[in-house]
XYZ file of C-alpha atoms in Angstrom:
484
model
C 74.872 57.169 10.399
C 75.800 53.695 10.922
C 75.046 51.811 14.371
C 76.841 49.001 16.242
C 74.542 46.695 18.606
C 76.387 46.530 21.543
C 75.007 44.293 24.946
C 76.044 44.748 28.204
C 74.502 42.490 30.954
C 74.042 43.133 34.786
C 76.530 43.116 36.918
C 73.957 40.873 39.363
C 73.971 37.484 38.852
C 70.518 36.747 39.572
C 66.986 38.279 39.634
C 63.714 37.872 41.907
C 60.496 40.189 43.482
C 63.033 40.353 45.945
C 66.451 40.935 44.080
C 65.348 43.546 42.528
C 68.535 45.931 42.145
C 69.840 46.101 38.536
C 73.462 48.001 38.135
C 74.708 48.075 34.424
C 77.792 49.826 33.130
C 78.962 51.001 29.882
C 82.511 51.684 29.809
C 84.797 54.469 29.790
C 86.528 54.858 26.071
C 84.318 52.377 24.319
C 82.951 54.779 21.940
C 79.831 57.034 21.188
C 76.462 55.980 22.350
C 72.859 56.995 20.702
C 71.145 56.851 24.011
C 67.457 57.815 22.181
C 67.702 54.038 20.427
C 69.260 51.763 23.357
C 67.657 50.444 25.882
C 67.415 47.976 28.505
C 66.064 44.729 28.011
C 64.899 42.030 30.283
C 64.341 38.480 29.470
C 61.091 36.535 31.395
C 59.938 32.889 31.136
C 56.106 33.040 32.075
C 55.409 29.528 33.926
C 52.090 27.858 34.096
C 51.971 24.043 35.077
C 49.085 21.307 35.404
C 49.618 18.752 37.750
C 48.079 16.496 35.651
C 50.047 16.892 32.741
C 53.884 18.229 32.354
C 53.277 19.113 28.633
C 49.989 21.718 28.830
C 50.820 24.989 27.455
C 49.462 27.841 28.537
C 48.117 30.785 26.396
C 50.001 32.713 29.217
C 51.352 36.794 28.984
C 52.434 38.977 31.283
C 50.803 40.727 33.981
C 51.545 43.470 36.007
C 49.841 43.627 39.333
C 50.118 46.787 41.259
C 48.853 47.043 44.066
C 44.962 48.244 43.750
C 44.372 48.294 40.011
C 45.572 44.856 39.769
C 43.572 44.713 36.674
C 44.876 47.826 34.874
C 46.866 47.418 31.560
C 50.210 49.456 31.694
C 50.436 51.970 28.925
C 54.080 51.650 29.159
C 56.898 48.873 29.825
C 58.172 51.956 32.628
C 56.183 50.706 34.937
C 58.745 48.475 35.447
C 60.984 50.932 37.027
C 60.255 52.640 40.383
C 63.808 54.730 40.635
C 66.711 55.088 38.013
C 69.693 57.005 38.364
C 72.219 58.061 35.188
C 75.968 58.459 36.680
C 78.884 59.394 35.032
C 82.791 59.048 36.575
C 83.642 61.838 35.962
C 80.241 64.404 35.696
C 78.954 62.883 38.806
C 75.461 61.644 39.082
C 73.319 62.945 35.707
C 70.153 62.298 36.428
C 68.421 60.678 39.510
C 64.129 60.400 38.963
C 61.999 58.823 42.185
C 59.187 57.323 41.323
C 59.595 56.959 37.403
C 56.759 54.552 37.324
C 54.432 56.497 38.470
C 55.569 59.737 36.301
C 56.100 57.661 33.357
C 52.323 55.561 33.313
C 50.320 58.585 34.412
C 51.638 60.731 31.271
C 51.276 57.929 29.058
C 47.546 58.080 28.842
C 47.617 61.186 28.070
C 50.418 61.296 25.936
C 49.197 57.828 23.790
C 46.246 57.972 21.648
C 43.476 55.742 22.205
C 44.376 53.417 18.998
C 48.022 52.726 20.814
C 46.726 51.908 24.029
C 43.919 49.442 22.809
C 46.467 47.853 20.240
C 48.227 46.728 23.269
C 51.912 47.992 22.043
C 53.643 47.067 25.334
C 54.129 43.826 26.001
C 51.693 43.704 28.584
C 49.371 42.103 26.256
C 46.845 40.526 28.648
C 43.816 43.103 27.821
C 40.710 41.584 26.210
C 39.114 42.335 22.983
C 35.970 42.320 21.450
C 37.028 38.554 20.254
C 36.372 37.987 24.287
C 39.896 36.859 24.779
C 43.478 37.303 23.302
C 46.263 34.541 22.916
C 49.084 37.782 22.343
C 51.029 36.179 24.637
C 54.444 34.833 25.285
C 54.163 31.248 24.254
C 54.372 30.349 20.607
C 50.803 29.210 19.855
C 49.044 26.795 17.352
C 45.666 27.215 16.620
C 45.725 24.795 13.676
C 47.707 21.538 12.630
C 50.033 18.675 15.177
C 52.607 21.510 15.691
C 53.136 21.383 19.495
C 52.738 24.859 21.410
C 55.837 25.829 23.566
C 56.897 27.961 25.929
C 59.269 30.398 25.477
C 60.780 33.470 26.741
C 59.835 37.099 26.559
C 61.542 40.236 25.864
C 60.659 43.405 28.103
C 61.707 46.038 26.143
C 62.791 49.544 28.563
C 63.645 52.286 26.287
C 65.831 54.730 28.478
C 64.597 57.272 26.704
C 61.391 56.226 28.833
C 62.692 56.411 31.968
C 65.510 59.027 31.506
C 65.197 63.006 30.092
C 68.740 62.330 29.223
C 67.538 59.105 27.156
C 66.871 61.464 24.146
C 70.480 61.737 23.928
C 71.742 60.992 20.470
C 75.851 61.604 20.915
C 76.849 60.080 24.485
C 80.724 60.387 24.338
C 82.257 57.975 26.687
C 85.854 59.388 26.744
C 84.334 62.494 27.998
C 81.905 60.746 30.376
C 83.878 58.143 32.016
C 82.779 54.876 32.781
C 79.077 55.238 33.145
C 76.135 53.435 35.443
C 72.697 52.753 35.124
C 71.217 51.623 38.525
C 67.433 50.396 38.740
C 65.359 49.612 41.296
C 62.535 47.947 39.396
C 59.295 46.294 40.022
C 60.127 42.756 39.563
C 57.748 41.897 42.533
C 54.493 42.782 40.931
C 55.053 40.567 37.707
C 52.465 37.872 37.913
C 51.183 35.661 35.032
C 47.530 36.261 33.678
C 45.739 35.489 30.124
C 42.313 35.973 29.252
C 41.847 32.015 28.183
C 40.701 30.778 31.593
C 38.759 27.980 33.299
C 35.493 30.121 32.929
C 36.388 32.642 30.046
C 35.386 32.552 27.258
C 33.367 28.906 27.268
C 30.037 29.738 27.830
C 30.003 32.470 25.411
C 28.614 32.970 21.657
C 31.535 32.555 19.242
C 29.444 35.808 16.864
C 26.280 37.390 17.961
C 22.822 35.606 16.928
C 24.429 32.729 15.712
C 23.999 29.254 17.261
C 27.289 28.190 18.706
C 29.361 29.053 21.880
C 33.528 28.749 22.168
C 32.701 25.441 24.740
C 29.862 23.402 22.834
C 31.060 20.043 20.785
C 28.535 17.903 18.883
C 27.873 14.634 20.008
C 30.247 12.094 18.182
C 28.876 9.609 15.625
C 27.637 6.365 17.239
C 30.766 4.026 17.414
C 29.081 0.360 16.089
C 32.426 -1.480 17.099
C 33.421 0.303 20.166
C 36.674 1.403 20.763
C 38.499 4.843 21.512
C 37.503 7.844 21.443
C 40.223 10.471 20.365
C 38.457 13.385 18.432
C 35.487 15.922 18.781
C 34.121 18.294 16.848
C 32.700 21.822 17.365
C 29.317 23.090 16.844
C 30.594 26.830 16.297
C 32.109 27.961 12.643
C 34.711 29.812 13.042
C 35.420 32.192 10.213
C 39.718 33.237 10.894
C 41.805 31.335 12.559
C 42.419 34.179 15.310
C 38.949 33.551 16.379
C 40.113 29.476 17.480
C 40.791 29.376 21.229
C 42.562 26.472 21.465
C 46.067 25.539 20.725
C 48.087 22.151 20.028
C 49.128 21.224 23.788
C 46.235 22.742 25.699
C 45.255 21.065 28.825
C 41.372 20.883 28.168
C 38.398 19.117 30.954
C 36.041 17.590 28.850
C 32.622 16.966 29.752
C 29.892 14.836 28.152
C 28.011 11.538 28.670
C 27.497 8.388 27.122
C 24.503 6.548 26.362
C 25.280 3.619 28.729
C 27.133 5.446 31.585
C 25.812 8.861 32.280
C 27.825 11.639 32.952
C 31.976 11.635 32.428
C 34.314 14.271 32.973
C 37.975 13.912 31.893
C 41.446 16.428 31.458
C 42.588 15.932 27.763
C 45.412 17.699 26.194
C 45.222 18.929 22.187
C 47.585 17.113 19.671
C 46.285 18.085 16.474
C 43.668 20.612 15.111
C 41.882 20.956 12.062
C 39.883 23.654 10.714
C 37.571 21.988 8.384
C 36.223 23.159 5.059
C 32.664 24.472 7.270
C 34.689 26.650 9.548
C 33.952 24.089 12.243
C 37.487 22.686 14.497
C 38.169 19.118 14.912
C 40.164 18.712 17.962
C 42.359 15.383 18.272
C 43.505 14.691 21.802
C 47.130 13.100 23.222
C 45.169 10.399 24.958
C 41.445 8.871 24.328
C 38.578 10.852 25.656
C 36.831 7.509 26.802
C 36.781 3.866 25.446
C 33.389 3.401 23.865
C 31.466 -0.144 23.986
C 29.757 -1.149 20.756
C 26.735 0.827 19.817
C 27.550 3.554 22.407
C 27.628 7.443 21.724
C 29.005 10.366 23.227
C 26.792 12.836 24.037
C 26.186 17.088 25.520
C 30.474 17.459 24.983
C 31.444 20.613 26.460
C 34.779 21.714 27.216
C 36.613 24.095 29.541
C 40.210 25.073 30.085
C 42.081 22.945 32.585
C 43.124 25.677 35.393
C 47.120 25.500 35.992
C 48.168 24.173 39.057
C 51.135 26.825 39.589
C 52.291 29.736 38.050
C 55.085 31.671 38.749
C 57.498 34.907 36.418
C 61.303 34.156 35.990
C 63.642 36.548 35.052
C 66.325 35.383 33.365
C 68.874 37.979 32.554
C 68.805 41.814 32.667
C 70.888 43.817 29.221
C 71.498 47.035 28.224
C 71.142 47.100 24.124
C 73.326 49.789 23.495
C 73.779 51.337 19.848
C 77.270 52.691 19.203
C 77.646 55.322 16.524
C 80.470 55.552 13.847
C 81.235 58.940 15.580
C 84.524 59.832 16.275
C 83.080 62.184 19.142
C 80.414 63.823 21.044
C 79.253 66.954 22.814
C 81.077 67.287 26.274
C 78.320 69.703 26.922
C 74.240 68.402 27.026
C 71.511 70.481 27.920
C 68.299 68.587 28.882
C 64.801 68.212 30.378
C 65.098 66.390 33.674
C 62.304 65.527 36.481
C 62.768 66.062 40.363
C 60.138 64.034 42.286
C 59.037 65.696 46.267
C 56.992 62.707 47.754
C 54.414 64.035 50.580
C 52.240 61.680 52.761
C 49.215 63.763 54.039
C 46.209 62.778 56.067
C 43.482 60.734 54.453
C 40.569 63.901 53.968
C 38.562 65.195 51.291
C 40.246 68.356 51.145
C 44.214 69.130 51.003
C 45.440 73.372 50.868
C 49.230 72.361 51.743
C 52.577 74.613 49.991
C 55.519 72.879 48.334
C 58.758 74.424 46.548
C 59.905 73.959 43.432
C 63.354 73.285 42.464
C 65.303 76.567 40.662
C 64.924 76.351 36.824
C 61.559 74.518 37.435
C 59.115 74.932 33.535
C 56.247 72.494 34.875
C 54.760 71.225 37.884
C 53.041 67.583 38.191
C 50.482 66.425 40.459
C 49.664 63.169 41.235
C 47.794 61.089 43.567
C 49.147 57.351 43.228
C 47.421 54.428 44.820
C 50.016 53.304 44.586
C 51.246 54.140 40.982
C 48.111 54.961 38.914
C 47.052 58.672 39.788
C 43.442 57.451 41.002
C 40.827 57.803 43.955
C 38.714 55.681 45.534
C 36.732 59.032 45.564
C 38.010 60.959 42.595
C 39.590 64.459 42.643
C 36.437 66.774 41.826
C 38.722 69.918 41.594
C 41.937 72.370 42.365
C 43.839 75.263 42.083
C 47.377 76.377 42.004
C 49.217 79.002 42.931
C 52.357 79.866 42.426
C 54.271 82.641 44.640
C 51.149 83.370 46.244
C 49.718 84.339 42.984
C 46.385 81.640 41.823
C 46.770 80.472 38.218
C 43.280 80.994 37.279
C 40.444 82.782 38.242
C 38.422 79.970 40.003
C 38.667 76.583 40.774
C 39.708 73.607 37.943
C 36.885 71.160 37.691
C 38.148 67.850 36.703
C 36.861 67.107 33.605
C 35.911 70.036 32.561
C 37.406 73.111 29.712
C 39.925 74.537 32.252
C 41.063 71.628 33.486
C 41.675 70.542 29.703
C 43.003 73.783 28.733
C 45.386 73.819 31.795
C 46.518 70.305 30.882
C 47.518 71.647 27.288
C 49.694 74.262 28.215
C 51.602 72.366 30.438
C 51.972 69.313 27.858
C 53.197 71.938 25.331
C 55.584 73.675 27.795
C 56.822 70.382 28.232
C 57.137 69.721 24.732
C 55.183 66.998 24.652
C 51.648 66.508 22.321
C 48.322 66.152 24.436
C 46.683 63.540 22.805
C 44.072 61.277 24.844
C 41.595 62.934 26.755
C 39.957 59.947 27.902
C 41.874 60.076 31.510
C 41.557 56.389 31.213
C 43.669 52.946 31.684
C 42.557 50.087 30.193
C 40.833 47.013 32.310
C 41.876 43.999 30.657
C 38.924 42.050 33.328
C 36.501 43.486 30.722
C 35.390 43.557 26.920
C 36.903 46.607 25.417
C 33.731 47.690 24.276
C 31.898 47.782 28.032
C 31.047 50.438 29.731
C 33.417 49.751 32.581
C 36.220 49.065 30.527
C 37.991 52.060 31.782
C 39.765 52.628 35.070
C 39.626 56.611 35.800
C 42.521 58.202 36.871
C 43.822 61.940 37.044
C 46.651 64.301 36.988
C 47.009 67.747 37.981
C 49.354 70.307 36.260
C 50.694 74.042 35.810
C 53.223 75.543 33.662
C 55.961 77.810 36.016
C 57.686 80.797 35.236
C 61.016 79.382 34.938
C 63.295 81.081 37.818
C 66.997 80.810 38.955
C 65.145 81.040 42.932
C 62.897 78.207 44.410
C 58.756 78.623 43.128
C 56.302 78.195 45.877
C 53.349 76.136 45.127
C 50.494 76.431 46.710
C 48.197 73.127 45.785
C 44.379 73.203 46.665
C 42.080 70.009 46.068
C 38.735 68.924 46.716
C 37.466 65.580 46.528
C 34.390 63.288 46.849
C 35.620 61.894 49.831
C 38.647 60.794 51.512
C 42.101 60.877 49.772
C 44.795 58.343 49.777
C 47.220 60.787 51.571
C 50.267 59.908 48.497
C 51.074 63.071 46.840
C 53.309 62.865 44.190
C 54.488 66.118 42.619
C 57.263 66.081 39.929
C 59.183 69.219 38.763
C 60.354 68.965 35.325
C 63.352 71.376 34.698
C 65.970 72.447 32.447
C 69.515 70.654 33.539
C 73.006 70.898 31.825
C 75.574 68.695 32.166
């Protein structure tokens, strides 16, 4: 089946943390849609500048900082999205999920393997490796050669089948749907700019383990018998690949050293050329000279550090729909689908909750979370719970987190929701650490029950203990069979 790429921009003009409404329509009559391939796109310019120099490039990348896991890597480009609603003219509105951030990056981690989450598929690509640092940014980077480094935009790629039950839709007819909207609320607000290159990171640290050599240390230049500039340095590491370099052509760079008739000198240099030489070592060649040299002089204990930006700052440059038309003449006016009703409960901040909740009618799972204020983590973590449902418990005792029930509970609700349990870590990733640190791993929990589907309201009764007091958010999310 062939498929037309077909964009459709926002109907707003402009975009900011605090124009953050996004309203895009696909039109009545304009043909069949394969909703499970299109999705929304947004375009970002990630800007870091030096007062000192209007040229520095930045290794920069995204960042998404929410709230009290600033430091947390998204599993998913959802996060993006805190409501979303799917309207139709003439079927009314489709689908309309609160809080799709939190439902969609709480799943994730347990719905990605551990090999997909530390690749860093999303584009928030910000999380360390064992290499200390990572330059998968936005900017188009050049760790060898006089190529200048530039900055340039970044695609944030929102599959609606990621934010929408009725995303998996292969056959959306728009002659029997009418003219159709997609409204957004999204998080533009907490998109900052981070990178793991920094002022401190990762200068003062071995480039490979028991070898001489850290990412910062130069070797003193040759003693200059005429005097004259000084443009070039050279490292005392070996670097093996290239992906190991941390430096790029147009990096703003404070370099330190002294000279034998001065003492100590300390001066902001930006990279024009680099060369990896034969001996793994890098030669770096800088826009300006490092220092004017008198004859007989040397430069001596040359260190070097990132230069800090001055400013940084996330524009968003246009918001698009990528929509992929089929060849089909026509589609289903009929579509059955799974869809997700959010109840949002504020309780007070205790160790203990024992509260009831109703479920909608036609209701397969049930979804507990805790955010704070998307990730489904404690200060002090959920230690266990129960459910019951119709005033009848679930299990015969209480659910230890962490332990075989919990998992076991946790399986039968992923496969009544047709979905494939895969990571059991109950982890996000902290991109402030090594990967391969103990703390590299933000805890976080949900809680969930299958339901005897029912054309009546279920009531839910939720018990949970905890170490100490909760964060009062309850989030619970009824996923349900809905036809349309």
């Amino acid at each position: 089946m062939a498929l037309n790429i077909v964009k459709y921009s926002a109907e707003q003009g402009s975009f900011s943390a605090t124009k953050n409404n996004v309203d895009i329509h696909l039109p009545a009559n304009s043909g069949v849609y394969d909703l499970s391939k299109s999705y929304i796109n947004v375009n970002v310019t990630l800007n870091e500048t030096a007062a000192g120099d209007a040229d520095a490039v930045y290794a920069s990348s995204l960042k998404f900082n929410e709230g009290t896991s600033n430091d947390v890597v998204p599993p998913t480009n959802a996060v993006l999205v805190k409501h979303c609603d799917f309207i139709s003219q003439s079927r009314g509105s489709i689908e309309r999920i609160r809080h799709v951030d939190a439902l969609r990056a709480n799943l994730a981690i347990y719905e990605k393997d551990k090999s997909y989450l530390k690749e860093d598929k999303n584009v928030f690509k910000s999380a360390k490796t064992e290499q200390v640092f990572s330059k998968n940014g936005a900017n188009e980077l050049y760790n060898v050669g006089s190529v200048g480094s530039r900055v340039r935009p970044q695609d944030i790629r929102v599959d609606l089948k990621d934010l929408f039950g009725f995303g998996v839709v292969e056959q959306y007819d728009t002659s029997k749907f009418g003219n159709t909207k997609i409204h957004l609320q999204c998080n533009f607000d907490k998109l900052a700019v981070g990178g793991t290159i920094t002022a401190l990171v990762p200068w003062n640290i071995d480039v490979r383990t028991g070898v001489a050599g850290n990412y910062g240390a130069f070797a003193n230049n040759a003693v200059n018998a005429g005097g004259g500039d000084e443009f070039t340095i050279t490292s005392t590491a070996a670097y093996n690949v290239l992906e190991d370099i941390p430096f790029h052509t147009n990096q703003l760079l404070t370099v330190s050293f002294t000279v034998t008739t001065g003492g100590a000198r300390t001066v902001d240099r930006r990279i024009s050329e680099i060369v990896h030489k034969d001996d793994g070592k890098v030669q770096l060649t800088f826009a300006t000279a490092i220092h004017t040299v008198v004859a007989g002089e040397q430069m001596n204990t040359i260190t070097v550090i990132q230069k800090a930006a001055t400013a940084s700052s996330v524009t968003i440059n246009k918001v698009e729909l990528v929509a992929y038309r089929t060849e089909d003449q026509s589609g289903p006016g009929e579509i059955q689908f799974l869809s997700y009703s959010t109840e949002s409960d504020s309780v007070p901040a205790a160790a203990s909750l024992n509260k009831q909740y109703y479920l909608p009618p036609n209701t397969l799972n049930a979804i507990v979370m805790t955010p704070n204020s998307i990730y489904s983590r404690e200060a002090s973590p959920i230690t266990k719970y129960r459910f019951t449902l119709n005033n009848k418990a679930t299990t015969n005792r209480d659910i230890e987190i962490k332990s075989g029930l919990h998992y076991d509970q946790l399986n039968k609700s992923f496969i009544n929701m047709g979905l494939k349990l895969a990571n059991l870590d109950e982890a996000f990733i902290n991109d402030d650490k090594l990967q391969n640190a103990d703390d590299s791993r933000v805890q976080a929990a949900i809680l969930a029950t299958p339901v005897p589907v029912s054309a009546n309201m279920t009531q839910m009764g939720l018990e949970i203990t905890a170490g100490g007091a909760l964060s009062g958010n309850i989030l619970i999310f009824s996923q349900r069979m809905s036809k349309v």
